[in-house]
Amino acid sequence: MRFQSIQLINGKHPSGNTKISVTLLSFALILIMSPFFLMKYPHQSSSPKIYPSNLNLNLNHPDIKGYCNIFSGEWVPYSKGPYYYNETCHYLIDQQNCIKFGRPDRDFLKWRWQPYECELPPFDATHFLKLVRGKSMAFLGDSVGRNQMNSLLCLLNQVAGPEDISKRYTTDAIYFRRWFYPDYNFTLATLWSPFLVKATDADLNGHSNTSLMHLHLDKADEAWVSEIENFDFVIISAGQWFFRPLVFIENNGQIVGCHKCGQNDIKPLTHYYGYSKAFRTTFRTIVNLKRYKGVTILRTFSPAHFENGDWNKGGSCERTKPYTKEEVNFDGYIFETYRTQVEEFRKAEKRARKKGLKFLMMNVTEIMLRRPDGHPNNFVYGHSKDKNVTFNDCVHWCLPGPIDTWNEFLLYMLKMESQKPLVSTLQRFV
């Protein structure tokens, strides 16, 4: 199912006057941010811990020389600046182009991720393209996944520009984009599926005032299932949409519960229930595909950073530098959402390994929790000072910005994957 009211979130701006654009942008943000109530981060003195002592999630047990956990480290000052600017990359969409829409500071561009155990190599576009020569890569999930893909397009633009071949494969070129690099025979795509499983409107006439959705937790979204067997790398991400009002359906169409649906006759369940089942179904579907031989990468939950109010009550993200380890704890709903993913991933990775499939994890949640300075906030297309018609964006990430680090991670993982003896180590990066 496609949600056409999210076109602004995905980079296509409707024609018409400014009022129409602002209204549609507001509606789009309502749909994606409607679940965010009282999202304020604690400012406590203790350091964040990725793996609490009572949680058996630490799989980092290196067994060969050269191992490095690139996801454990710090944000450090960096004076060299970003790889690109908004003026040098025309693949940016206005939702992510913070500088174009007036962000005055540049401090958020002056930090780089430094692992404790090694140096994270800078992004090398030529090396990346050589590694993926003759292959294909898809970003499967929500608009934050597309955010990463647009970052990758800008990073690769230093070496090669792609052809937009979307319309050769689909009539829905907003949600299913494809880019082709002819010199490297490499295809890059985005597959829109914010819930990963089948989703339908509760209101048959369209989005209701509550934007209530029905999630069929035991049925993968056919829109991506029919596509991914053709890809060599599939990067999966999903998160923010699961906080909204949802009705959970399983077992041949039976309602099993709901999250914030406001219906007293339906069993209340947390968003973790739907999140866990959606990833379970997604991973199971991928493992059982007969022709899929690709590498599956889970990019973990990307947190939002609303402060000083709810998302729809003046909440904003106005910080201009990262949190220190002492300023924010990796706990609460963010950690529990992350843990839900990790537990489903661990079970799926074991099954995948038995079938000769590679399941890898890009562990970014705690890393991005420390970057409240990296969001567009109010520096986006169509933003209005009228709080009744628009809201700040503390979900997506500015480009250029800290999300470019995800593609440094991706290149590192691809290099490790290309070195066959090291693949077993890479599988323990969680």
Coordinates of C-alpha atoms in Angstrom, one line a residue:
M1 CA 0.0 0.0 0.0
R2 CA 1.2 3.5 -0.8
F3 CA 0.5 6.6 1.3
Q4 CA 0.2 9.4 -1.3
S5 CA -0.2 12.0 1.4
I6 CA 3.5 11.6 2.3
Q7 CA 4.8 12.9 -1.0
L8 CA 6.4 15.9 0.6
I9 CA 8.2 13.7 3.0
N10 CA 9.7 11.9 0.1
G11 CA 10.8 14.9 -1.9
K12 CA 8.0 15.6 -4.4
H13 CA 6.4 19.0 -3.9
P14 CA 2.9 19.6 -5.3
S15 CA 2.1 22.5 -7.5
G16 CA -0.1 25.3 -6.2
N17 CA 0.1 28.2 -3.8
T18 CA 2.2 28.3 -0.7
K19 CA -0.8 27.7 1.6
I20 CA -1.5 24.4 -0.1
S21 CA 2.2 23.4 0.1
V22 CA 2.4 24.2 3.8
T23 CA -0.9 22.4 4.6
L24 CA 0.3 19.3 2.8
L25 CA 3.6 19.4 4.5
S26 CA 1.9 19.7 7.9
F27 CA -0.3 16.8 7.1
A28 CA 2.6 14.7 6.0
L29 CA 4.5 15.5 9.2
I30 CA 1.4 14.7 11.2
L31 CA 1.3 11.3 9.7
I32 CA 4.9 10.4 10.4
M33 CA 5.2 12.2 13.8
S34 CA 1.7 11.6 15.2
P35 CA 3.0 9.1 17.8
F36 CA 5.4 11.4 19.4
F37 CA 4.1 12.5 22.8
L38 CA 6.4 13.9 25.5
M39 CA 9.6 12.9 23.7
K40 CA 12.0 14.6 26.0
Y41 CA 15.4 13.2 26.6
P42 CA 16.8 12.8 30.2
H43 CA 19.9 14.8 31.1
Q44 CA 21.5 12.5 33.7
S45 CA 25.0 12.1 34.9
S46 CA 25.6 8.5 34.2
S47 CA 27.2 7.4 30.9
P48 CA 25.0 5.6 28.3
K49 CA 25.6 1.8 28.0
I50 CA 24.8 0.0 24.8
Y51 CA 24.6 -3.3 26.6
P52 CA 23.3 -3.3 30.2
S53 CA 24.8 -6.0 32.4
N54 CA 21.5 -7.8 32.7
L55 CA 20.9 -8.0 28.9
N56 CA 22.7 -10.7 26.9
L57 CA 23.1 -8.8 23.6
N58 CA 26.8 -8.3 23.4
L59 CA 28.0 -10.6 20.6
N60 CA 31.4 -8.8 20.1
H61 CA 33.8 -11.6 20.6
P62 CA 36.6 -11.1 18.0
D63 CA 38.3 -14.3 17.0
I64 CA 40.7 -13.0 14.4
K65 CA 43.3 -10.3 14.0
G66 CA 42.1 -7.1 12.5
Y67 CA 38.7 -7.0 14.3
C68 CA 37.3 -3.6 15.1
N69 CA 33.9 -2.7 16.5
I70 CA 33.3 0.5 14.5
F71 CA 30.0 1.2 16.4
S72 CA 31.7 1.8 19.8
G73 CA 33.3 5.2 20.0
E74 CA 32.8 9.0 20.4
W75 CA 31.8 12.0 18.3
V76 CA 35.0 14.2 18.1
P77 CA 35.6 17.6 16.7
Y78 CA 36.5 17.6 13.0
S79 CA 37.8 20.7 11.2
K80 CA 37.9 19.4 7.5
G81 CA 34.2 19.8 6.9
P82 CA 31.7 17.6 5.0
Y83 CA 32.3 15.6 1.8
Y84 CA 29.8 17.8 -0.1
Y85 CA 27.5 20.9 0.3
N86 CA 24.0 21.4 -0.8
E87 CA 25.2 23.5 -3.7
T88 CA 27.3 20.6 -5.0
C89 CA 24.7 17.9 -4.9
H90 CA 21.4 18.1 -6.8
Y91 CA 20.1 14.8 -5.3
L92 CA 19.1 16.6 -2.1
I93 CA 15.4 16.9 -1.5
D94 CA 14.1 20.0 0.2
Q95 CA 13.1 18.1 3.3
Q96 CA 16.8 17.5 4.1
N97 CA 18.3 20.6 2.7
C98 CA 18.7 22.5 5.9
I99 CA 21.3 25.0 4.7
K100 CA 19.2 26.0 1.6
F101 CA 16.3 26.8 3.9
G102 CA 18.2 29.1 6.3
R103 CA 20.0 27.1 8.9
P104 CA 22.5 29.7 10.1
D105 CA 25.0 27.5 12.0
R106 CA 27.5 25.0 10.6
D107 CA 28.7 23.5 13.8
F108 CA 26.7 20.3 13.2
L109 CA 29.1 19.6 10.2
K110 CA 32.2 19.8 12.4
W111 CA 32.1 16.4 14.1
R112 CA 33.2 12.9 13.1
W113 CA 32.6 9.5 14.5
Q114 CA 35.8 8.0 16.1
P115 CA 35.7 4.3 17.1
Y116 CA 37.6 3.4 20.2
E117 CA 39.5 0.5 18.7
C118 CA 40.5 1.9 15.3
E119 CA 40.2 4.6 12.7
L120 CA 37.0 4.7 10.6
P121 CA 38.3 5.3 7.1
P122 CA 36.9 8.3 5.2
F123 CA 34.3 7.6 2.6
D124 CA 36.0 6.7 -0.7
A125 CA 33.5 6.9 -3.6
T126 CA 35.7 5.2 -6.1
H127 CA 36.4 2.3 -3.7
F128 CA 32.7 2.0 -2.9
L129 CA 31.8 1.8 -6.6
K130 CA 34.4 -0.8 -7.3
L131 CA 33.1 -3.0 -4.5
V132 CA 29.6 -2.8 -5.9
R133 CA 30.5 -3.1 -9.6
G134 CA 27.9 -5.3 -11.3
K135 CA 25.7 -5.4 -8.3
S136 CA 22.5 -3.8 -6.9
M137 CA 21.5 -2.3 -3.6
A138 CA 18.1 -1.5 -2.1
F139 CA 17.1 0.6 0.9
L140 CA 14.0 -1.0 2.2
G141 CA 11.7 0.8 4.7
D142 CA 10.7 4.3 5.6
S143 CA 11.8 7.9 4.6
V144 CA 14.8 7.8 7.0
G145 CA 16.1 5.0 4.8
R146 CA 15.7 7.2 1.8
N147 CA 17.5 9.9 3.8
Q148 CA 20.5 7.5 3.9
M149 CA 20.2 6.7 0.2
N150 CA 20.2 10.4 -0.7
S151 CA 23.3 10.8 1.4
L152 CA 24.9 8.0 -0.6
L153 CA 23.9 9.6 -3.9
C154 CA 25.7 12.8 -2.8
L155 CA 28.8 10.9 -1.6
L156 CA 29.1 9.0 -4.9
N157 CA 28.5 12.1 -6.9
Q158 CA 32.1 13.0 -6.2
V159 CA 33.0 10.3 -8.8
A160 CA 30.0 9.4 -10.8
G161 CA 26.4 10.6 -11.5
P162 CA 23.7 8.0 -12.0
E163 CA 20.8 7.8 -14.5
D164 CA 17.3 7.9 -13.0
I165 CA 15.7 4.7 -14.4
S166 CA 12.7 4.6 -12.0
K167 CA 10.0 4.8 -14.6
R168 CA 11.4 1.7 -16.4
Y169 CA 10.3 -0.4 -13.4
T170 CA 7.3 1.4 -11.8
T171 CA 4.7 4.0 -12.2
D172 CA 5.3 5.1 -8.6
A173 CA 8.6 6.9 -9.0
I174 CA 8.2 8.7 -5.7
Y175 CA 8.2 5.7 -3.5
F176 CA 10.2 3.2 -5.6
R177 CA 13.3 5.0 -7.0
R178 CA 16.0 3.4 -9.0
W179 CA 19.4 4.9 -10.0
F180 CA 21.9 3.3 -12.4
Y181 CA 25.6 3.9 -12.6
P182 CA 26.5 2.8 -16.2
D183 CA 30.3 2.9 -15.7
Y184 CA 30.0 0.4 -12.8
N185 CA 26.8 -1.4 -13.8
F186 CA 25.5 -0.7 -10.4
T187 CA 21.9 -0.1 -9.4
L188 CA 20.7 1.8 -6.3
A189 CA 17.1 1.7 -5.3
T190 CA 14.6 2.6 -2.5
L191 CA 11.6 0.4 -1.7
W192 CA 9.0 2.3 0.3
S193 CA 7.5 0.2 3.1
P194 CA 7.4 2.1 6.4
F195 CA 5.8 -0.9 8.3
L196 CA 7.5 -3.7 6.3
V197 CA 4.3 -5.7 6.6
K198 CA 1.0 -5.3 4.9
A199 CA -0.7 -2.0 6.0
T200 CA -4.2 -0.7 5.3
D201 CA -6.2 2.3 6.3
A202 CA -8.7 1.7 9.1
D203 CA -10.9 4.3 7.3
L204 CA -11.9 2.9 3.9
N205 CA -12.5 6.4 2.7
G206 CA -8.9 7.4 3.4
H207 CA -7.0 8.7 6.3
S208 CA -9.2 9.3 9.3
N209 CA -8.5 12.1 11.8
T210 CA -6.5 9.7 14.0
S211 CA -4.6 8.2 11.0
L212 CA -5.4 4.8 12.4
M213 CA -3.8 2.0 10.4
H214 CA -4.3 -1.8 10.3
L215 CA -1.1 -3.8 10.4
H216 CA -1.2 -7.4 9.2
L217 CA 1.7 -8.5 11.3
D218 CA 2.1 -12.0 9.7
K219 CA 2.0 -10.8 6.1
A220 CA 5.0 -9.1 4.6
D221 CA 4.3 -6.2 2.3
E222 CA 4.2 -7.6 -1.3
A223 CA 5.5 -4.4 -2.7
W224 CA 9.0 -5.2 -1.5
V225 CA 8.7 -9.0 -1.4
S226 CA 8.2 -9.1 -5.2
E227 CA 11.4 -7.0 -5.7
I228 CA 14.2 -7.9 -3.4
E229 CA 15.2 -11.2 -4.9
N230 CA 16.9 -9.1 -7.6
F231 CA 19.2 -7.3 -5.2
D232 CA 22.6 -8.2 -3.9
F233 CA 22.4 -5.9 -0.9
V234 CA 19.2 -5.0 1.0
I235 CA 19.4 -2.4 3.8
I236 CA 16.4 -2.5 6.1
S237 CA 15.2 0.2 8.4
A238 CA 11.9 1.1 10.1
G239 CA 10.9 2.8 13.3
Q240 CA 8.9 6.0 13.7
W241 CA 5.7 4.8 12.0
F242 CA 5.2 2.2 14.7
F243 CA 4.5 4.8 17.4
R244 CA 1.3 5.9 15.7
P245 CA -2.2 4.5 16.4
L246 CA -2.3 1.0 15.0
V247 CA -4.6 -2.1 15.0
F248 CA -2.7 -5.4 15.0
I249 CA -4.0 -8.2 12.8
E250 CA -2.8 -11.8 12.7
N251 CA -4.0 -15.3 12.2
N252 CA -6.1 -15.0 9.0
G253 CA -7.4 -11.5 9.6
Q254 CA -8.1 -11.6 13.4
I255 CA -7.6 -8.5 15.4
V256 CA -5.3 -9.4 18.3
G257 CA -4.9 -5.9 19.8
C258 CA -4.0 -2.3 19.2
H259 CA -1.6 0.5 20.1
K260 CA -3.2 3.9 21.0
C261 CA -6.3 3.1 18.9
G262 CA -8.8 4.5 21.4
Q263 CA -11.1 1.5 21.2
N264 CA -12.0 0.0 24.5
D265 CA -13.2 -3.3 23.0
I266 CA -9.7 -4.1 21.6
K267 CA -6.8 -5.4 23.8
P268 CA -4.2 -2.7 24.4
L269 CA -0.7 -3.6 23.3
T270 CA 2.5 -1.7 23.2
H271 CA 4.2 -0.6 20.0
Y272 CA 7.0 -3.1 20.8
Y273 CA 4.5 -5.9 20.1
G274 CA 3.9 -4.7 16.5
Y275 CA 7.5 -3.8 16.0
S276 CA 8.8 -7.2 17.0
K277 CA 6.2 -9.1 14.9
A278 CA 6.8 -6.9 11.9
F279 CA 10.6 -7.6 11.9
R280 CA 10.0 -11.3 12.6
T281 CA 7.8 -11.6 9.6
T282 CA 10.2 -9.6 7.5
F283 CA 13.3 -11.6 8.4
R284 CA 11.4 -14.9 8.0
T285 CA 10.1 -13.9 4.6
I286 CA 13.6 -13.0 3.4
V287 CA 15.2 -16.2 4.7
N288 CA 12.5 -18.3 3.0
L289 CA 12.8 -16.6 -0.4
K290 CA 14.0 -19.2 -2.9
R291 CA 16.0 -17.0 -5.2
Y292 CA 17.3 -14.4 -2.7
K293 CA 21.1 -14.7 -2.3
G294 CA 21.9 -11.2 -1.1
V295 CA 23.4 -9.7 2.0
T296 CA 20.8 -8.3 4.4
I297 CA 21.8 -5.4 6.6
L298 CA 19.6 -4.1 9.4
R299 CA 20.2 -0.5 10.1
T300 CA 19.0 0.0 13.7
F301 CA 16.4 2.4 15.0
S302 CA 17.1 6.1 14.4
P303 CA 15.8 8.2 17.4
A304 CA 14.0 11.5 17.2
H305 CA 15.0 14.5 19.4
F306 CA 12.0 16.6 20.4
E307 CA 12.6 18.9 23.3
N308 CA 10.5 21.5 25.2
G309 CA 7.2 20.0 24.2
D310 CA 5.5 17.4 22.2
W311 CA 6.0 17.1 18.4
N312 CA 2.7 19.0 17.9
K313 CA 3.0 21.4 20.8
G314 CA 6.1 23.4 20.0
G315 CA 8.6 20.6 20.3
S316 CA 11.9 21.3 18.6
C317 CA 15.5 20.3 18.2
E318 CA 17.6 23.5 18.3
R319 CA 20.8 22.2 19.7
T320 CA 24.0 22.9 17.7
K321 CA 26.4 20.3 19.0
P322 CA 26.2 16.6 20.1
Y323 CA 25.4 15.4 23.5
T324 CA 28.3 14.2 25.6
K325 CA 28.1 10.8 27.2
E326 CA 27.2 12.4 30.5
E327 CA 24.2 14.3 29.1
V328 CA 22.0 11.6 27.8
N329 CA 21.3 8.0 28.7
F330 CA 20.6 5.2 26.2
D331 CA 17.5 3.9 28.0
G332 CA 13.7 4.2 28.1
Y333 CA 11.6 3.7 25.0
I334 CA 14.6 4.3 22.6
F335 CA 16.6 1.4 24.1
E336 CA 13.6 -0.9 24.3
T337 CA 12.7 -0.3 20.7
Y338 CA 16.3 -1.0 19.8
R339 CA 16.4 -4.1 21.9
T340 CA 13.3 -5.4 20.2
Q341 CA 15.0 -5.1 16.8
V342 CA 18.2 -6.8 18.1
E343 CA 16.4 -9.7 19.6
E344 CA 14.6 -10.4 16.3
F345 CA 17.7 -9.9 14.3
R346 CA 19.7 -12.4 16.5
K347 CA 17.1 -15.2 16.0
A348 CA 16.9 -14.5 12.2
E349 CA 20.6 -14.4 11.7
K350 CA 21.0 -17.9 13.1
R351 CA 18.4 -19.2 10.7
A352 CA 19.9 -17.3 7.8
R353 CA 23.4 -18.6 8.5
K354 CA 22.1 -22.2 8.3
K355 CA 20.8 -21.4 4.8
G356 CA 24.0 -19.8 3.7
L357 CA 22.6 -16.2 3.9
K358 CA 24.4 -13.2 5.4
F359 CA 22.6 -11.0 7.9
L360 CA 24.6 -8.0 9.2
M361 CA 23.7 -5.2 11.5
M362 CA 24.6 -1.5 11.2
N363 CA 24.3 -0.4 14.9
V364 CA 23.6 3.3 14.8
T365 CA 20.9 3.9 17.5
E366 CA 23.1 5.0 20.5
I367 CA 25.4 6.8 18.1
M368 CA 22.6 8.9 16.7
L369 CA 21.0 9.5 20.1
R370 CA 24.0 11.7 20.8
R371 CA 23.3 13.9 17.7
P372 CA 20.3 16.1 18.5
D373 CA 22.0 18.8 16.4
G374 CA 21.6 16.9 13.1
H375 CA 17.9 17.4 12.3
P376 CA 16.2 19.9 10.0
N377 CA 14.0 21.3 12.8
N378 CA 12.3 24.3 11.2
F379 CA 14.8 24.7 8.3
V380 CA 12.7 22.9 5.7
Y381 CA 10.6 23.6 2.7
G382 CA 7.2 25.1 3.5
H383 CA 7.8 25.8 7.2
S384 CA 5.6 28.4 8.7
K385 CA 5.7 30.3 11.9
D386 CA 2.1 29.5 12.4
K387 CA 2.2 26.5 14.8
N388 CA -1.3 25.6 13.7
V389 CA -0.2 24.5 10.3
T390 CA 3.3 23.2 10.5
F391 CA 5.7 21.3 12.8
N392 CA 9.4 21.0 13.3
D393 CA 11.2 18.0 11.8
C394 CA 13.3 16.3 14.5
V395 CA 13.0 12.8 12.8
H396 CA 14.9 13.1 9.6
W397 CA 18.5 14.3 9.2
C398 CA 20.1 17.3 7.5
L399 CA 22.3 16.7 4.4
P400 CA 25.2 17.0 4.6
G401 CA 25.2 16.0 8.2
P402 CA 25.8 13.1 10.7
I403 CA 23.8 10.6 8.6
D404 CA 26.7 10.6 6.1
T405 CA 28.5 8.5 8.8
W406 CA 26.1 5.7 8.1
N407 CA 27.6 5.4 4.6
E408 CA 31.1 5.4 6.0
F409 CA 29.9 2.4 8.1
L410 CA 28.4 0.9 5.0
L411 CA 31.6 1.1 3.0
Y412 CA 33.5 -0.4 5.9
M413 CA 31.1 -3.3 6.1
L414 CA 31.2 -3.9 2.3
K415 CA 35.0 -4.0 2.5
M416 CA 34.8 -6.5 5.3
E417 CA 32.3 -8.6 3.4
S418 CA 34.5 -8.6 0.4
Q419 CA 37.2 -10.2 2.5
K420 CA 35.7 -13.7 2.9
P421 CA 37.8 -14.8 5.9
L422 CA 36.5 -11.8 7.9
V423 CA 32.8 -12.3 7.2
S424 CA 32.2 -14.2 10.5
T425 CA 33.6 -11.3 12.4
L426 CA 31.3 -8.8 10.7
Q427 CA 28.3 -10.9 11.6
R428 CA 29.0 -10.1 15.3
F429 CA 28.9 -6.3 14.9
V430 CA 25.9 -5.8 17.1

